[in-house]
Amino acid sequence: MQNFISVKDVDDINILADKALAYKQNPLLHKSLGANKRIGLLFLNPSLRTRISTQIAAENLGMQVVTLNVDRDGWKLEFEEEAIMSGTSVEHVKDAAPILGNYFDILAVRSFPGLVNKAEDYSEHIIKQFMKYAGIPIVSLETSTLHPLQSLTDVITIKESIANSNYLNLKKPKVVLTWAPHIKPLPQCVANSFAQWINAWDEVEFVIAHPEEYELNEEFTNGATITHNQQEALKDADFVYVKNWSTYIDYGKIYNNDPSWMLTPKSLEITNNAKLMHCLPVRRNVELSDEVLDSGNSLVTVQAGNRIWAAQAVLAEILAEIK
Ligand code: CP
């Protein structure tokens, strides 16, 4: 693996997922693979899980880790080519990225979308600038449109849950991605990425439910059944993935914040005793009710724990190429 930006960088999802689950059984399996190698974790936006899980994953492989919170501690970066830098940005990515490429063997970057200019966000210009100028493998820690480490985690969480269930082993599980309300406009990244990975994985029945205004980019959803009726989607569901996203078509807006889309034990009665997933952070009693989050069917803590093994599998694949 050269870079990890989307599912397109993965040859075989099941092989990568199995590798991640092997690390869960034995975290120090390849504890010297990254010896004398250094990874930079660059955060242009906040993080709890991605930051810590990626650091632990890299350390399990013997790597040195340096984290920079660019949003708080770094110079404000400019990404526009030929920019006249008379505004607030202090350093151009074409100057900073080659230096980071010199310091590190792998560079991992988190950069959220502005949610103002759809063409700019969906061009993924920020991560592409790092890929162009750093000269080393680049790992996405969530970009403008995708969150592949989260999605690999989601696949391994579903996969291990199926493996641990006698019943789910006997049928094609039904996975539902449902929109949920939120108080502010959020990126489409997690939903796009989940749809892209589940469609590529192609081992489950996949349904997406959202209010009419929240159609996602078909580039990612093609292959899924899409409905505006949440109860219809939830019927016989085995896994329900909950996530808010802002509008894609009339970009970055909140049009409908219907609280009835927040899942409760009542709305889940129609499922097949479904397991609940969410990437976190979650706004309790806005996106998901306390009762659902705190129920025995919630996988959210297991899911967040699995972030380590997903990151470790990806870093191991990249290290194998650069050794
Ligand atoms: N799910 C996720 O990416 O969490 P953080 O934003 O805390 O990293």
PDB file of C-alpha atoms in Angstrom, residues 47-54 150 279-282 304 307:
ATOM      1  CA  SER A  47      -9.677  14.603  17.493  1.00  0.00           C
ATOM      2  CA  LEU A  48      -9.832  12.213  20.419  1.00  0.00           C
ATOM      3  CA  ARG A  49     -10.067   8.669  18.986  1.00  0.00           C
ATOM      4  CA  THR A  50      -8.116   9.092  15.747  1.00  0.00           C
ATOM      5  CA  ARG A  51      -5.202  10.812  17.452  1.00  0.00           C
ATOM      6  CA  ILE A  52      -4.799   8.308  20.288  1.00  0.00           C
ATOM      7  CA  SER A  53      -5.598   5.109  18.387  1.00  0.00           C
ATOM      8  CA  THR A  54      -3.193   5.941  15.553  1.00  0.00           C
ATOM      9  CA  GLN A 150     -13.130   4.868  10.629  1.00  0.00           C
ATOM     10  CA  CYS A 279     -18.259   6.752  15.070  1.00  0.00           C
ATOM     11  CA  LEU A 280     -18.365   9.176  18.060  1.00  0.00           C
ATOM     12  CA  PRO A 281     -18.363  11.862  19.296  1.00  0.00           C
ATOM     13  CA  VAL A 282     -22.148  11.754  19.681  1.00  0.00           C
ATOM     14  CA  ALA A 304     -13.842   3.013  19.108  1.00  0.00           C
ATOM     15  CA  ARG A 307      -9.730   2.039  15.779  1.00  0.00           C
TER      16      ARG A 307
END
